[in-house]
Coordinates of N, CA and C in Angstrom, one line a residue:
X1 N 89.0 98.2 83.7 CA 89.8 97.8 82.5 C 91.0 98.9 82.4
X2 N 90.7 100.1 82.7 CA 91.7 101.2 82.7 C 92.8 100.9 83.7
X3 N 92.6 100.2 84.8 CA 93.6 99.8 85.7 C 94.6 98.8 85.0
X4 N 94.2 97.9 84.1 CA 95.1 97.0 83.4 C 95.9 97.9 82.5
X5 N 95.3 98.8 81.8 CA 96.1 99.6 80.9 C 97.1 100.3 81.6
X6 N 96.8 100.8 82.8 CA 97.7 101.7 83.5 C 98.9 101.0 83.9
X7 N 98.8 99.7 84.4 CA 100.0 99.1 84.8 C 100.7 98.1 83.7
X8 N 100.0 97.8 82.6 CA 100.5 97.0 81.6 C 100.1 97.8 80.2
X9 N 100.9 98.8 80.0 CA 100.7 99.8 78.8 C 101.0 99.1 77.4
X10 N 101.7 98.1 77.5 CA 102.3 97.5 76.3 C 101.4 96.3 75.7
X11 N 100.2 96.1 76.2 CA 99.3 95.0 75.8 C 99.0 95.1 74.3
X12 N 98.9 94.0 73.5 CA 98.5 94.0 72.2 C 97.0 94.2 72.1
X13 N 96.5 94.5 70.9 CA 95.1 94.6 70.8 C 94.3 93.4 71.1
X14 N 94.9 92.3 70.8 CA 94.2 91.0 71.1 C 94.1 90.8 72.7
X15 N 95.2 91.2 73.4 CA 95.2 91.0 74.8 C 94.2 92.1 75.4
X16 N 94.1 93.3 74.9 CA 93.2 94.3 75.4 C 91.8 93.7 75.2
X17 N 91.5 93.2 74.0 CA 90.2 92.6 73.8 C 89.8 91.5 74.8
X18 N 90.7 90.6 75.0 CA 90.4 89.5 76.0 C 90.2 90.1 77.4
X19 N 91.0 91.0 77.9 CA 90.9 91.5 79.2 C 89.5 92.2 79.2
X20 N 89.2 93.0 78.1 CA 87.9 93.7 78.1 C 86.7 92.7 78.2
X21 N 86.8 91.5 77.7 CA 85.7 90.6 77.7 C 85.5 90.0 79.1
X22 N 86.5 90.0 80.0 CA 86.4 89.2 81.2 C 85.2 89.6 82.1
X23 N 85.0 90.9 82.2 CA 83.9 91.4 83.0 C 82.5 90.7 82.7
X24 N 82.1 90.9 81.4 CA 80.9 90.4 80.9 C 80.8 88.8 81.0
X25 N 81.9 88.2 80.7 CA 81.9 86.7 80.8 C 81.7 86.2 82.3
X26 N 82.4 86.9 83.3 CA 82.3 86.5 84.6 C 80.9 86.8 85.2
X27 N 80.5 88.0 84.8 CA 79.1 88.4 85.3 C 78.0 87.5 84.8
X28 N 78.1 87.1 83.5 CA 77.2 86.2 83.0 C 77.2 84.8 83.6
X29 N 78.4 84.2 83.8 CA 78.6 82.9 84.4 C 78.3 83.0 85.9
X30 N 78.6 84.1 86.6 CA 78.4 84.1 88.0 C 76.9 84.1 88.3
X31 N 76.1 84.5 87.5 CA 74.6 84.4 87.7 C 74.1 83.0 87.7
X32 N 74.9 82.1 86.8 CA 74.5 80.7 86.8 C 75.1 79.8 87.9
X33 N 76.5 80.1 88.1 CA 77.3 79.4 89.1 C 78.2 80.4 89.9
X34 N 77.7 80.6 91.1 CA 78.5 81.6 91.9 C 79.9 81.3 92.3
X35 N 80.8 82.0 91.6 CA 82.2 81.7 92.0 C 83.0 82.9 92.5
X36 N 82.3 84.1 92.3 CA 82.9 85.4 92.8 C 81.8 86.1 93.5
X37 N 82.1 86.6 94.7 CA 81.1 87.3 95.6 C 80.6 88.4 94.8
X38 N 79.3 88.9 95.2 CA 78.7 90.1 94.6 C 79.6 91.3 94.6
X39 N 80.1 91.6 95.8 CA 81.0 92.7 95.9 C 82.2 92.7 95.1
X40 N 82.8 91.5 95.0 CA 84.0 91.3 94.2 C 83.7 91.4 92.7
X41 N 82.5 90.9 92.2 CA 82.2 90.9 90.8 C 82.2 92.4 90.3
X42 N 81.7 93.3 91.2 CA 81.6 94.7 90.8 C 83.1 95.4 90.7
X43 N 83.9 94.7 91.4 CA 85.3 95.3 91.4 C 86.3 94.2 90.8
X44 N 85.8 93.5 89.7 CA 86.6 92.4 89.2 C 88.0 92.7 88.8
X45 N 88.2 93.8 88.2 CA 89.5 94.2 87.7 C 90.5 94.4 88.8
X46 N 90.1 95.1 89.8 CA 91.1 95.3 90.9 C 91.3 94.1 91.7
X47 N 90.2 93.5 92.2 CA 90.3 92.4 93.3 C 90.7 91.1 92.7
X48 N 90.5 90.8 91.4 CA 90.8 89.6 90.9 C 91.9 89.7 89.8
X49 N 91.6 90.5 88.7 CA 92.4 90.5 87.6 C 93.8 91.2 87.9
X50 N 93.8 92.3 88.4 CA 95.1 93.0 88.7 C 95.7 92.3 89.8
X51 N 95.0 91.9 90.8 CA 95.7 91.1 91.8 C 96.3 89.9 91.3
X52 N 95.7 89.2 90.5 CA 96.4 88.0 89.7 C 97.7 88.4 89.0
X53 N 97.5 89.5 88.4 CA 98.7 90.0 87.5 C 99.9 90.6 88.4
X54 N 99.6 90.7 89.7 CA 100.8 91.0 90.6 C 101.9 90.0 90.4
X55 N 101.6 88.8 90.1 CA 102.6 87.7 89.9 C 103.5 88.1 88.7
X56 N 103.0 88.8 87.8 CA 103.7 89.0 86.5 C 104.7 90.3 86.8
X57 N 104.4 91.1 87.8 CA 105.2 92.2 88.2 C 106.5 91.6 88.9
X58 N 106.3 90.4 89.4 CA 107.5 89.8 90.0 C 108.3 89.0 89.1
X59 N 107.5 88.2 88.3 CA 108.1 87.2 87.4 C 107.5 87.2 86.0
X60 N 108.3 87.4 85.0 CA 107.9 87.4 83.6 C 108.2 85.9 83.1
X61 N 107.2 85.2 82.8 CA 107.3 83.8 82.3 C 107.8 83.6 80.9
X62 N 108.8 82.9 80.7 CA 109.4 82.8 79.3 C 108.5 81.9 78.5
X63 N 108.4 82.2 77.1 CA 107.7 81.3 76.2 C 108.0 79.9 76.3
X64 N 107.1 79.1 76.4 CA 107.3 77.6 76.4 C 107.3 77.1 77.8
X65 N 107.4 78.0 78.8 CA 107.3 77.4 80.3 C 105.9 77.0 80.6
X66 N 106.0 76.2 81.7 CA 104.7 75.5 82.2 C 104.4 75.9 83.5
X67 N 103.1 76.4 83.8 CA 102.7 77.0 85.0 C 101.5 76.3 85.4
X68 N 101.4 75.9 86.7 CA 100.2 75.3 87.3 C 99.6 76.2 88.3
X69 N 98.3 76.5 88.2 CA 97.5 77.3 89.2 C 96.7 76.3 90.1
X70 N 97.0 76.3 91.3 CA 96.4 75.3 92.2 C 95.3 76.0 93.0
X71 N 94.1 75.3 92.9 CA 93.0 75.9 93.6 C 92.5 77.1 92.9
X72 N 92.4 77.1 91.6 CA 92.1 78.2 90.7 C 90.9 78.9 91.0
X73 N 89.9 78.2 91.7 CA 88.6 78.7 91.9 C 87.9 79.2 90.5
X74 N 87.6 80.4 90.4 CA 87.0 80.8 89.1 C 88.0 81.1 88.0
X75 N 89.3 80.8 88.2 CA 90.3 81.0 87.2 C 91.3 82.1 87.5
X76 N 91.6 82.3 88.8 CA 92.4 83.3 89.2 C 93.6 82.6 90.1
X77 N 94.8 82.8 89.8 CA 95.3 83.9 88.9 C 95.6 83.4 87.4
X78 N 95.1 82.1 87.2 CA 95.6 81.5 85.9 C 95.1 82.2 84.6
X79 N 93.8 82.6 84.6 CA 93.3 83.2 83.4 C 93.9 84.5 83.0
X80 N 94.0 85.4 83.9 CA 94.6 86.7 83.6 C 96.1 86.5 83.2
X81 N 96.8 85.6 83.9 CA 98.2 85.3 83.4 C 98.3 84.7 82.1
X82 N 97.3 83.8 81.7 CA 97.2 83.2 80.4 C 97.1 84.2 79.2
X83 N 96.3 85.3 79.6 CA 96.1 86.4 78.6 C 97.4 87.1 78.4
X84 N 98.1 87.3 79.5 CA 99.3 88.1 79.5 C 100.5 87.4 78.8
X85 N 100.4 86.0 79.0 CA 101.6 85.3 78.6 C 101.0 84.1 77.5
X86 N 100.7 84.6 76.3 CA 100.0 83.7 75.4 C 100.7 82.5 75.0
X87 N 102.2 82.6 75.1 CA 103.0 81.4 74.6 C 103.4 80.6 75.9
X88 N 102.8 80.7 76.9 CA 103.1 80.0 78.1 C 101.9 79.0 78.3
X89 N 102.2 77.8 78.8 CA 101.1 76.8 79.0 C 100.6 76.8 80.4
X90 N 99.4 77.0 80.7 CA 98.8 77.1 82.0 C 97.9 75.9 82.3
X91 N 98.1 75.3 83.4 CA 97.3 74.2 83.9 C 96.6 74.6 85.2
X92 N 95.3 74.8 85.1 CA 94.4 75.2 86.2 C 93.7 74.1 86.9
X93 N 93.9 74.0 88.1 CA 93.5 72.8 88.9 C 92.5 73.2 90.0
X94 N 91.4 72.5 90.1 CA 90.5 72.7 91.3 C 89.7 71.5 91.5
X95 N 89.4 71.2 92.8 CA 88.8 69.9 93.1 C 87.2 70.2 93.1
X96 N 86.7 71.4 92.9 CA 85.3 71.7 92.8 C 84.9 71.7 91.3
X97 N 84.1 70.9 90.9 CA 83.7 70.7 89.5 C 83.0 72.0 88.9
X98 N 82.1 72.6 89.7 CA 81.4 73.7 89.2 C 82.3 74.9 88.9
X99 N 83.4 75.0 89.7 CA 84.4 76.0 89.4 C 85.2 75.9 88.1
X100 N 85.6 74.6 87.9 CA 86.2 74.3 86.6 C 85.4 74.5 85.4
X101 N 84.1 74.2 85.7 CA 83.1 74.5 84.5 C 83.2 75.9 84.1
X102 N 83.1 76.9 85.1 CA 83.2 78.2 84.8 C 84.5 78.7 84.1
X103 N 85.6 78.1 84.7 CA 86.9 78.3 84.1 C 86.9 77.9 82.5
X104 N 86.4 76.8 82.3 CA 86.4 76.2 81.0 C 85.5 77.1 80.1
X105 N 84.3 77.6 80.6 CA 83.5 78.4 79.8 C 84.1 79.8 79.5
X106 N 84.8 80.4 80.5 CA 85.4 81.7 80.4 C 86.6 81.5 79.3
X107 N 87.4 80.5 79.5 CA 88.6 80.2 78.8 C 88.1 80.1 77.3
X108 N 87.1 79.3 77.1 CA 86.5 79.2 75.7 C 85.9 80.5 75.1
X109 N 85.3 81.2 76.0 CA 84.7 82.5 75.5 C 85.8 83.5 75.1
X110 N 86.9 83.3 75.7 CA 88.0 84.2 75.3 C 88.9 83.6 74.2
X111 N 88.7 82.4 73.9 CA 89.5 81.7 72.9 C 90.9 81.5 73.2
X112 N 91.1 81.2 74.5 CA 92.4 80.9 75.0 C 92.8 79.4 74.6
X113 N 94.0 79.3 74.0 CA 94.5 78.1 73.5 C 95.6 77.5 74.4
X114 N 96.0 78.4 75.4 CA 97.2 77.9 76.3 C 96.7 77.6 77.7
X115 N 95.4 77.2 77.9 CA 94.9 76.9 79.1 C 94.2 75.5 79.1
X116 N 94.5 74.7 80.1 CA 93.9 73.4 80.2 C 93.5 73.2 81.7
X117 N 92.5 72.5 81.9 CA 92.0 72.4 83.3 C 91.9 71.0 83.8
X118 N 92.0 70.8 85.1 CA 91.7 69.5 85.8 C 90.8 69.7 86.9
X119 N 89.7 68.9 87.0 CA 88.8 68.8 88.2 C 89.4 67.7 89.1
X120 N 90.4 68.0 89.8 CA 91.2 67.1 90.6 C 91.8 67.8 91.8
X121 N 92.2 66.9 92.7 CA 93.0 67.4 93.8 C 94.5 67.5 93.2
X122 N 95.3 68.5 93.7 CA 96.6 68.7 93.0 C 97.5 67.5 93.3
X123 N 97.2 66.8 94.4 CA 98.1 65.6 94.7 C 98.0 64.6 93.5
X124 N 96.9 64.5 92.8 CA 96.6 63.6 91.8 C 97.3 64.0 90.5
X125 N 97.9 65.2 90.3 CA 98.5 65.6 89.1 C 99.8 65.0 89.0
X126 N 100.2 64.2 87.9 CA 101.4 63.6 87.9 C 102.3 64.3 86.7
X127 N 102.6 65.5 87.0 CA 103.3 66.3 86.0 C 104.3 67.2 86.9
X128 N 105.2 67.9 86.1 CA 106.0 68.8 86.7 C 106.0 70.2 86.0
X129 N 106.2 71.3 86.7 CA 106.0 72.6 86.1 C 107.1 73.5 86.5
X130 N 107.3 74.6 85.8 CA 108.4 75.6 86.2 C 108.0 76.4 87.4
X131 N 106.8 76.8 87.4 CA 106.3 77.5 88.6 C 104.9 77.1 89.0
X132 N 104.7 77.0 90.2 CA 103.2 76.8 90.7 C 102.7 78.0 91.4
X133 N 101.6 78.5 91.0 CA 101.0 79.8 91.5 C 99.7 79.5 92.2
X134 N 99.3 80.4 93.0 CA 98.1 80.2 93.7 C 97.6 81.5 94.5
X135 N 96.4 81.5 94.9 CA 95.9 82.6 95.7 C 95.4 82.1 97.0
X136 N 96.3 82.0 98.0 CA 95.9 81.8 99.4 C 94.9 80.6 99.6
X137 N 95.2 79.4 99.1 CA 94.3 78.4 99.2 C 94.6 77.5 100.5
X138 N 95.8 77.7 101.1 CA 96.2 77.0 102.3 C 97.4 77.7 102.9
X139 N 97.7 77.3 104.2 CA 99.0 77.8 104.7 C 100.1 77.2 103.9
X140 N 101.3 77.9 104.0 CA 102.4 77.5 103.1 C 102.8 76.1 103.4
X141 N 103.0 75.6 104.7 CA 103.4 74.3 104.9 C 102.4 73.2 104.2
X142 N 101.2 73.4 104.3 CA 100.2 72.5 103.7 C 100.3 72.6 102.1
X143 N 100.5 73.8 101.6 CA 100.6 73.9 100.2 C 101.9 73.3 99.6
X144 N 103.0 73.5 100.3 CA 104.3 72.7 100.0 C 104.0 71.2 100.0
X145 N 103.3 70.7 101.0 CA 103.1 69.3 101.1 C 102.3 68.8 99.8
X146 N 101.3 69.5 99.5 CA 100.4 69.2 98.4 C 101.1 69.2 97.0
X147 N 102.1 70.1 96.9 CA 102.7 70.3 95.5 C 104.1 69.7 95.5
X148 N 104.5 68.9 96.5 CA 105.8 68.2 96.5 C 106.0 67.3 95.3
X149 N 107.1 67.5 94.6 CA 107.5 66.7 93.5 C 106.9 67.2 92.2
X150 N 106.3 68.3 92.3 CA 105.5 68.8 91.1 C 106.3 70.0 90.4
X151 N 107.5 70.4 90.9 CA 108.3 71.5 90.4 C 109.4 70.9 89.6
X152 N 109.7 71.3 88.4 CA 110.7 70.7 87.5 C 112.1 71.3 88.1
X153 N 113.1 70.4 87.9 CA 114.4 70.7 88.4 C 115.2 71.6 87.6
X154 N 114.9 71.6 86.3 CA 115.6 72.3 85.3 C 115.0 73.8 85.2
X155 N 115.8 74.7 85.4 CA 115.4 76.1 85.4 C 115.5 76.8 84.1
X156 N 114.4 77.5 83.6 CA 114.4 78.1 82.4 C 114.6 79.7 82.7
X157 N 114.3 80.1 83.9 CA 114.4 81.5 84.2 C 115.5 81.8 85.1
X158 N 115.8 83.0 85.2 CA 116.9 83.4 86.3 C 116.5 83.2 87.6
X159 N 115.3 83.3 87.9 CA 114.7 83.0 89.2 C 114.4 81.4 89.3
X160 N 114.9 80.8 90.2 CA 114.8 79.4 90.4 C 113.3 79.0 90.4
X161 N 113.0 77.8 89.8 CA 111.6 77.3 89.8 C 111.2 77.2 91.3
X162 N 109.8 77.4 91.5 CA 109.3 77.3 92.7 C 107.8 77.7 92.8
X163 N 107.4 78.2 94.0 CA 106.1 78.5 94.2 C 106.0 80.1 94.3
X164 N 105.0 80.7 93.6 CA 104.6 82.1 93.7 C 103.2 82.2 94.2
X165 N 103.0 82.8 95.4 CA 101.8 82.7 96.1 C 101.2 84.0 96.5
X166 N 100.1 84.3 96.1 CA 99.4 85.6 96.5 C 98.7 85.4 97.9
X167 N 99.1 86.3 98.8 CA 98.6 86.0 100.2 C 98.6 87.4 101.0
X168 N 97.6 87.5 101.9 CA 97.6 88.7 102.7 C 97.9 88.4 104.2
X169 N 97.9 89.4 105.0 CA 98.0 89.3 106.4 C 99.5 89.1 106.9
X170 N 99.6 88.6 108.1 CA 100.9 88.3 108.8 C 101.3 86.9 108.4
X171 N 102.5 86.9 107.7 CA 103.0 85.6 107.2 C 104.1 85.0 108.1
X172 N 104.5 85.7 109.1 CA 105.7 85.4 109.8 C 105.7 83.9 110.3
X173 N 104.5 83.6 110.9 CA 104.5 82.3 111.6 C 104.5 81.1 110.6
X174 N 103.7 81.2 109.5 CA 103.6 80.2 108.6 C 104.9 80.1 107.6
X175 N 105.8 81.1 107.6 CA 106.9 81.0 106.7 C 108.2 80.8 107.6
X176 N 108.1 80.7 108.9 CA 109.3 80.6 109.7 C 110.1 79.3 109.4
X177 N 109.5 78.4 108.8 CA 110.3 77.2 108.5 C 111.1 77.3 107.2
X178 N 110.8 78.3 106.5 CA 111.3 78.4 105.0 C 112.3 79.7 105.0
X179 N 113.6 79.4 105.1 CA 114.6 80.6 105.2 C 114.7 81.2 103.9
X180 N 114.5 80.6 102.9 CA 114.7 81.1 101.5 C 113.4 81.8 101.0
X181 N 112.4 81.7 101.7 CA 111.2 82.4 101.2 C 111.3 84.0 101.1
X182 N 110.8 84.5 100.0 CA 110.9 86.0 99.8 C 109.5 86.5 99.8
X183 N 109.3 87.6 100.5 CA 108.0 88.3 100.6 C 108.1 89.7 99.9
X184 N 107.1 89.9 99.0 CA 107.1 91.1 98.3 C 105.7 91.8 98.6
X185 N 105.7 93.1 98.8 CA 104.5 93.9 99.1 C 103.9 94.3 97.8
X186 N 102.6 93.9 97.5 CA 102.0 94.3 96.2 C 101.8 95.8 96.2
X187 N 101.8 96.5 97.3 CA 101.7 97.9 97.4 C 102.9 98.6 96.7
X188 N 104.0 97.8 96.5 CA 105.1 98.4 95.9 C 104.9 98.4 94.4
X189 N 104.0 97.5 93.8 CA 103.7 97.5 92.4 C 102.4 98.3 92.1
X190 N 101.5 98.3 93.0 CA 100.2 98.9 92.6 C 99.9 99.9 93.8
X191 N 99.4 101.1 93.3 CA 99.1 102.1 94.4 C 97.8 102.2 95.0
X192 N 96.8 101.3 94.5 CA 95.4 101.4 95.1 C 95.5 100.8 96.4
X193 N 94.5 101.3 97.2 CA 94.6 101.0 98.7 C 94.3 99.5 98.9
X194 N 93.6 98.8 97.9 CA 93.2 97.4 98.1 C 94.5 96.5 98.3
X195 N 95.6 97.1 97.8 CA 96.8 96.2 97.8 C 97.7 96.4 99.1
X196 N 97.3 97.3 100.0 CA 98.1 97.7 101.2 C 98.5 96.5 102.0
X197 N 97.6 95.5 102.1 CA 97.9 94.4 102.9 C 98.2 93.1 102.1
X198 N 98.3 93.3 100.8 CA 98.5 92.1 99.9 C 99.9 91.8 99.7
X199 N 100.3 90.5 99.7 CA 101.6 90.2 99.5 C 101.8 89.2 98.4
X200 N 103.1 89.0 98.0 CA 103.5 87.9 97.1 C 104.6 87.1 97.9
X201 N 104.4 85.9 97.9 CA 105.5 85.0 98.5 C 106.2 84.2 97.4
X202 N 107.4 84.2 97.4 CA 108.2 83.4 96.5 C 109.0 82.4 97.2
X203 N 108.8 81.1 97.0 CA 109.5 80.1 97.6 C 110.2 79.1 96.6
X204 N 111.5 79.2 96.5 CA 112.3 78.5 95.6 C 112.1 77.0 95.8
X205 N 112.3 76.1 94.9 CA 112.1 74.7 95.1 C 113.0 74.1 96.1
X206 N 114.3 74.5 96.1 CA 115.2 74.0 97.0 C 115.4 74.8 98.2
X207 N 114.6 74.5 99.3 CA 114.8 75.3 100.5 C 115.2 74.4 101.7
X208 N 115.8 75.0 102.6 CA 116.3 74.3 103.8 C 115.5 74.7 105.0
X209 N 114.8 73.6 105.5 CA 114.0 73.9 106.8 C 115.1 74.3 107.9
X210 N 114.6 75.0 108.9 CA 115.4 75.4 110.1 C 115.7 74.2 110.9

């Protein structure tokens, strides 16, 4: 929890309370429905919460904007971002029902009013969003295919609408078709060793294949 205060010192008391509740909620639900590995649950704040909030170090979402988290799993990055941006509407999508059940229970336990969930494949979602976020659920070409047509054309932010993707490892091959993709090192934002190989990929909606 101190990690969150370290990098986000301007949180409100309500936000601090919600972030503080995350560990007990996830530990409780993880005993019933395993969505986070045992190793990760003991390091929830660095491996899941702060990792998710890396997106916020790149992009501050404006009030009233709409964000979709694809393949949210146990609610990452969507739930930490929803706490950080209470006036932003988050749609969390996962095709696995037990994961969405945990997300619903955690969201309800936190009293989040800006989160809704869908137990569906993302291809079935018939809406558009300002940004689509995710944590490494597929290679970028596959992810782009899944989310085609789901990014709104009208931009509310200085940064053009698009995909913001948390990923690790060597991305050169999977991004070679996307000239406008921008890659950011999470180690530039967070000093902990966990982030040394972690990256953020931003892909604007209008990109030109090679």
